[in-house]
mmCIF file of C-alpha atoms and ligand atoms in Angstrom:
data_model
loop_
_atom_site.group_PDB
_atom_site.id
_atom_site.type_symbol
_atom_site.label_atom_id
_atom_site.label_comp_id
_atom_site.label_asym_id
_atom_site.label_seq_id
_atom_site.Cartn_x
_atom_site.Cartn_y
_atom_site.Cartn_z
ATOM 1 C CA MET S 123 143.621 119.990 160.215
ATOM 2 C CA ASP S 124 140.721 118.258 158.525
ATOM 3 C CA LEU S 125 137.755 119.322 160.635
ATOM 4 C CA ALA S 126 135.396 116.881 158.937
ATOM 5 C CA LEU S 127 137.708 114.063 159.979
ATOM 6 C CA VAL S 128 137.854 115.386 163.540
ATOM 7 C CA ARG S 129 134.055 115.619 163.653
ATOM 8 C CA ASP S 130 133.743 112.111 162.248
ATOM 9 C CA THR S 131 136.271 110.707 164.755
ATOM 10 C CA TYR S 132 134.362 112.140 167.728
ATOM 11 C CA ALA S 133 131.035 111.037 166.273
ATOM 12 C CA ARG S 134 132.246 107.425 166.041
ATOM 13 C CA MET S 135 133.223 107.239 169.716
ATOM 14 C CA THR S 136 130.919 105.816 172.345
ATOM 15 C CA ASP S 137 129.900 108.199 175.142
ATOM 16 C CA ALA S 138 132.347 106.449 177.481
ATOM 17 C CA GLU S 139 135.236 106.764 175.010
ATOM 18 C CA LEU S 140 134.499 110.421 174.385
ATOM 19 C CA LEU S 141 134.287 111.198 178.110
ATOM 20 C CA GLN S 142 137.510 109.282 178.780
ATOM 21 C CA LEU S 143 139.271 111.310 176.078
ATOM 22 C CA LEU S 144 137.918 114.632 177.316
ATOM 23 C CA ARG S 145 138.708 113.924 180.979
ATOM 24 C CA TYR S 146 142.266 112.752 180.526
ATOM 25 C CA ASN S 147 143.625 113.605 177.079
ATOM 26 C CA ALA S 148 142.139 116.896 175.986
ATOM 27 C CA ALA S 149 145.299 119.001 176.219
ATOM 28 C CA GLY S 150 146.298 120.896 173.085
ATOM 29 C CA LEU S 151 142.893 120.994 171.381
ATOM 30 C CA THR S 152 142.620 123.803 168.845
ATOM 31 C CA GLU S 153 139.739 126.316 169.052
ATOM 32 C CA GLU S 154 138.051 124.629 166.081
ATOM 33 C CA ALA S 155 138.379 121.182 167.609
ATOM 34 C CA LEU S 156 137.001 122.560 170.870
ATOM 35 C CA GLU S 157 133.935 123.903 169.033
ATOM 36 C CA ILE S 158 133.347 120.449 167.551
ATOM 37 C CA VAL S 159 133.690 118.915 171.012
ATOM 38 C CA LYS S 160 131.068 121.357 172.364
ATOM 39 C CA GLU S 161 128.660 120.448 169.545
ATOM 40 C CA GLU S 162 129.216 116.741 170.116
ATOM 41 C CA VAL S 163 128.697 117.060 173.890
ATOM 42 C CA SER S 164 125.428 118.960 173.435
ATOM 43 C CA ARG S 165 124.239 116.650 170.596
ATOM 44 C CA ARG S 166 124.641 113.665 172.928
ATOM 45 C CA GLY S 167 123.144 115.460 175.904
ATOM 46 C CA LEU S 168 126.263 114.845 178.029
ATOM 47 C CA ASN S 169 126.925 116.917 181.145
ATOM 48 C CA PRO S 170 128.250 120.264 179.810
ATOM 49 C CA GLY S 171 130.556 120.442 182.843
ATOM 50 C CA ILE S 172 132.969 118.301 180.817
ATOM 51 C CA ILE S 173 133.810 121.394 178.736
ATOM 52 C CA HIS S 174 135.147 123.004 181.901
ATOM 53 C CA THR S 175 137.318 119.901 182.471
ATOM 54 C CA VAL S 176 138.705 120.325 178.948
ATOM 55 C CA ALA S 177 139.456 124.005 179.600
ATOM 56 C CA LEU S 178 141.307 123.084 182.820
ATOM 57 C CA GLN S 179 143.652 120.865 180.814
ATOM 58 C CA ASN S 180 144.483 123.664 178.412
ATOM 59 C CA MET S 181 145.366 126.397 180.868
ATOM 60 C CA ASP S 182 148.741 127.698 181.994
ATOM 61 C CA TYR S 183 149.726 126.129 185.331
ATOM 62 C CA ALA S 184 152.476 128.593 186.212
ATOM 63 C CA GLY S 185 152.060 129.731 189.813
ATOM 64 C CA TYR S 186 150.083 126.670 190.891
ATOM 65 C CA GLU S 187 152.985 124.552 192.144
ATOM 66 C CA GLU S 188 152.364 125.126 195.854
ATOM 67 C CA ALA S 189 148.622 124.559 195.553
ATOM 68 C CA HIS S 190 149.245 121.312 193.637
ATOM 69 C CA CYS S 191 151.726 120.118 196.272
ATOM 70 C CA ARG S 192 149.364 120.907 199.163
ATOM 71 C CA TYR S 193 146.502 119.170 197.367
ATOM 72 C CA ILE S 194 148.431 115.955 196.606
ATOM 73 C CA GLN S 195 149.975 115.838 200.100
ATOM 74 C CA SER S 196 146.513 116.059 201.693
ATOM 75 C CA LEU S 197 145.074 113.024 199.869
ATOM 76 C CA PRO S 198 144.685 109.514 201.333
ATOM 77 C CA CYS S 199 147.605 107.239 200.435
ATOM 78 C CA PRO S 200 146.903 105.551 197.064
ATOM 79 C CA GLU S 201 148.596 102.370 198.359
ATOM 80 C CA CYS S 202 147.151 101.855 201.850
ATOM 81 C CA GLY S 203 144.395 104.493 202.126
ATOM 82 C CA SER S 204 145.876 105.987 205.301
ATOM 83 C CA VAL S 205 145.288 109.673 206.029
ATOM 84 C CA VAL S 206 147.582 109.805 209.072
ATOM 85 C CA GLN S 207 150.724 111.090 207.342
ATOM 86 C CA HIS S 208 150.877 113.473 204.432
ATOM 87 C CA LEU S 209 151.968 112.045 201.091
ATOM 88 C CA ASN S 210 155.320 112.547 199.498
ATOM 89 C CA GLY S 211 157.313 111.275 196.562
ATOM 90 C CA THR S 212 160.129 108.858 195.894
ATOM 91 C CA MET S 213 162.272 107.569 193.069
ATOM 92 C CA THR S 214 163.080 103.858 193.128
ATOM 93 C CA TYR S 215 166.069 102.422 191.274
ATOM 94 C CA VAL S 216 166.021 98.739 190.343
ATOM 95 C CA VAL S 217 168.997 97.103 188.607
ATOM 96 C CA HIS S 218 168.699 93.962 186.508
ATOM 97 C CA SER S 219 171.798 92.279 185.123
ATOM 98 C CA ILE S 220 171.774 89.453 182.590
ATOM 99 C CA ILE S 221 175.237 88.234 181.535
ATOM 100 C CA VAL S 222 176.628 91.454 180.011
ATOM 101 C CA VAL S 223 173.511 93.600 179.960
ATOM 102 C CA THR S 224 172.754 95.769 182.979
ATOM 103 C CA GLN S 225 169.715 97.972 183.171
ATOM 104 C CA THR S 226 168.585 100.460 185.781
ATOM 105 C CA GLU S 227 164.877 101.101 185.963
ATOM 106 C CA LYS S 228 163.826 104.384 187.568
ATOM 107 C CA GLN S 229 160.306 104.938 188.768
ATOM 108 C CA LEU S 230 158.599 107.882 190.448
ATOM 109 C CA ALA S 231 155.942 107.096 193.025
ATOM 110 C CA VAL S 232 153.661 109.012 195.387
ATOM 111 C CA ALA S 233 152.352 107.515 198.632
ATOM 112 C CA CYS S 234 152.531 107.894 202.416
ATOM 113 C CA PRO S 235 156.073 107.666 203.882
ATOM 114 C CA ASP S 236 155.537 104.101 205.194
ATOM 115 C CA CYS S 237 154.450 102.858 201.754
ATOM 116 C CA LEU S 238 157.328 104.737 200.113
ATOM 117 C CA ASP S 239 159.746 102.997 202.506
ATOM 118 C CA LYS S 240 158.283 99.643 201.415
ATOM 119 C CA LYS S 241 158.756 100.526 197.758
ATOM 120 C CA ILE S 242 162.400 101.405 198.377
ATOM 121 C CA ASP S 243 162.929 98.181 200.387
ATOM 122 C CA GLN S 244 161.448 96.190 197.516
ATOM 123 C CA ALA S 245 163.619 98.003 194.951
ATOM 124 C CA MET S 246 166.758 97.351 197.016
ATOM 125 C CA LEU S 247 165.868 93.684 197.542
ATOM 126 C CA THR S 248 165.277 93.126 193.819
ATOM 127 C CA THR S 249 168.507 94.961 192.993
ATOM 128 C CA LEU S 250 170.482 92.864 195.495
ATOM 129 C CA LYS S 251 169.050 89.676 193.974
ATOM 130 C CA PHE S 252 169.343 90.523 190.279
ATOM 131 C CA GLY S 253 171.582 93.563 189.975
ATOM 132 C CA TRP S 254 175.142 92.342 190.295
ATOM 133 C CA TRP S 255 175.231 89.376 187.891
ATOM 134 C CA SER S 256 177.491 91.074 185.358
ATOM 135 C CA PHE S 257 180.795 92.898 185.287
ATOM 136 C CA HIS S 258 179.206 96.345 185.439
ATOM 137 C CA GLY S 259 176.307 95.129 187.521
ATOM 138 C CA PHE S 260 178.290 95.402 190.723
ATOM 139 C CA PHE S 261 178.866 99.131 190.223
ATOM 140 C CA PHE S 262 175.316 99.767 189.046
ATOM 141 C CA THR S 263 174.028 97.908 192.077
ATOM 142 C CA LEU S 264 176.150 99.972 194.416
ATOM 143 C CA ARG S 265 175.006 103.177 192.745
ATOM 144 C CA ALA S 266 171.331 102.140 192.869
ATOM 145 C CA LEU S 267 171.601 101.319 196.579
ATOM 146 C CA ILE S 268 173.045 104.758 197.271
ATOM 147 C CA LEU S 269 170.358 106.485 195.185
ATOM 148 C CA ASN S 270 167.582 104.478 196.866
ATOM 149 C CA PHE S 271 168.953 105.460 200.280
ATOM 150 C CA ARG S 272 168.983 109.067 199.161
ATOM 151 C CA SER S 273 165.324 108.867 198.032
ATOM 152 C CA ARG S 274 164.380 107.275 201.341
ATOM 153 C CA GLY S 275 165.944 110.138 203.257
ATOM 154 C CA HIS S 276 163.283 112.527 201.910
ATOM 155 C CA HIS S 277 160.119 110.476 202.532
ATOM 156 C CA ARG S 278 159.349 112.255 205.796
ATOM 157 C CA ALA S 279 160.227 115.769 204.692
ATOM 158 C CA PRO S 280 157.644 118.200 206.104
ATOM 159 C CA GLU S 281 157.187 119.846 202.708
ATOM 160 C CA ALA S 282 156.732 118.372 199.238
ATOM 161 C CA ASN S 283 160.055 116.789 198.333
ATOM 162 C CA PHE S 284 161.890 116.919 195.014
ATOM 163 C CA ASN S 285 160.415 113.668 193.715
ATOM 164 C CA LEU S 286 156.842 114.706 194.535
ATOM 165 C CA LYS S 287 157.392 117.954 192.613
ATOM 166 C CA LYS S 288 158.812 115.975 189.725
ATOM 167 C CA TRP S 289 155.810 113.639 189.734
ATOM 168 C CA ILE S 290 153.404 116.585 189.844
ATOM 169 C CA ALA S 291 155.211 118.279 186.941
ATOM 170 C CA ALA S 292 154.886 115.096 184.890
ATOM 171 C CA ASN S 293 151.162 114.808 185.679
ATOM 172 C CA VAL S 294 150.251 118.474 186.028
ATOM 173 C CA ARG S 295 147.120 118.520 183.838
ATOM 174 C CA HIS S 296 145.677 115.553 185.603
ATOM 175 C CA VAL S 297 146.568 116.916 189.041
ATOM 176 C CA HIS S 298 144.940 120.251 188.242
ATOM 177 C CA VAL S 299 141.716 118.725 186.918
ATOM 178 C CA SER S 300 141.572 116.455 189.943
ATOM 179 C CA MET S 301 142.120 119.368 192.335
ATOM 180 C CA GLU S 302 139.319 121.379 190.693
ATOM 181 C CA GLU S 303 136.907 118.488 190.223
ATOM 182 C CA GLY S 304 137.100 116.350 193.340
ATOM 183 C CA GLU S 305 135.653 113.115 191.960
ATOM 184 C CA ILE S 306 138.592 112.455 189.619
ATOM 185 C CA SER S 307 141.555 110.759 191.317
ATOM 186 C CA PRO S 308 144.987 112.027 190.275
ATOM 187 C CA PHE S 309 146.421 108.511 190.713
ATOM 188 C CA THR S 310 144.297 106.604 188.195
ATOM 189 C CA ARG S 311 143.914 106.969 184.469
HETATM 190 ZN ZN1 ZN D 239 150.415 104.247 202.466
#
């Protein structure tokens, strides 16, 4: 790695760009790159706490699954802001068919159970409108409806469901930083 280039790249960034990078995309920095980051942060007089945020993104998260689940489940719903029910996860399946092409779009989401139900309803409605307009579309539509029903069945599980765990695994660095440093939301980038 060309350290001069790394130094130059950081030096060219605005404070906001550098902070954005360090908050959200600092996983996998080498020791040398981390030293350059520290120099750059102190040269600019930025809050040195950001170095801790970088370290959080580069740690091993094994053993944190339950803590991550409890943390995410305790947050206000990112869709409606409600704190009445604990959050959970879902996977929506939307089928689009155009003549001979049929596509299924899968999407993970985290929200309160009521908002998750709405997402599934929307996915099923869109699939029923646009899913079956091709030879294979009919079968894909049927399959998507079954899978959406299956997702819906786990929205009110007392514990973190499979889809929430999957979402957390996909966003684990961000979830961990957010859990440790309260002002960063795990739902926005
Ligand atoms: Zn909600």
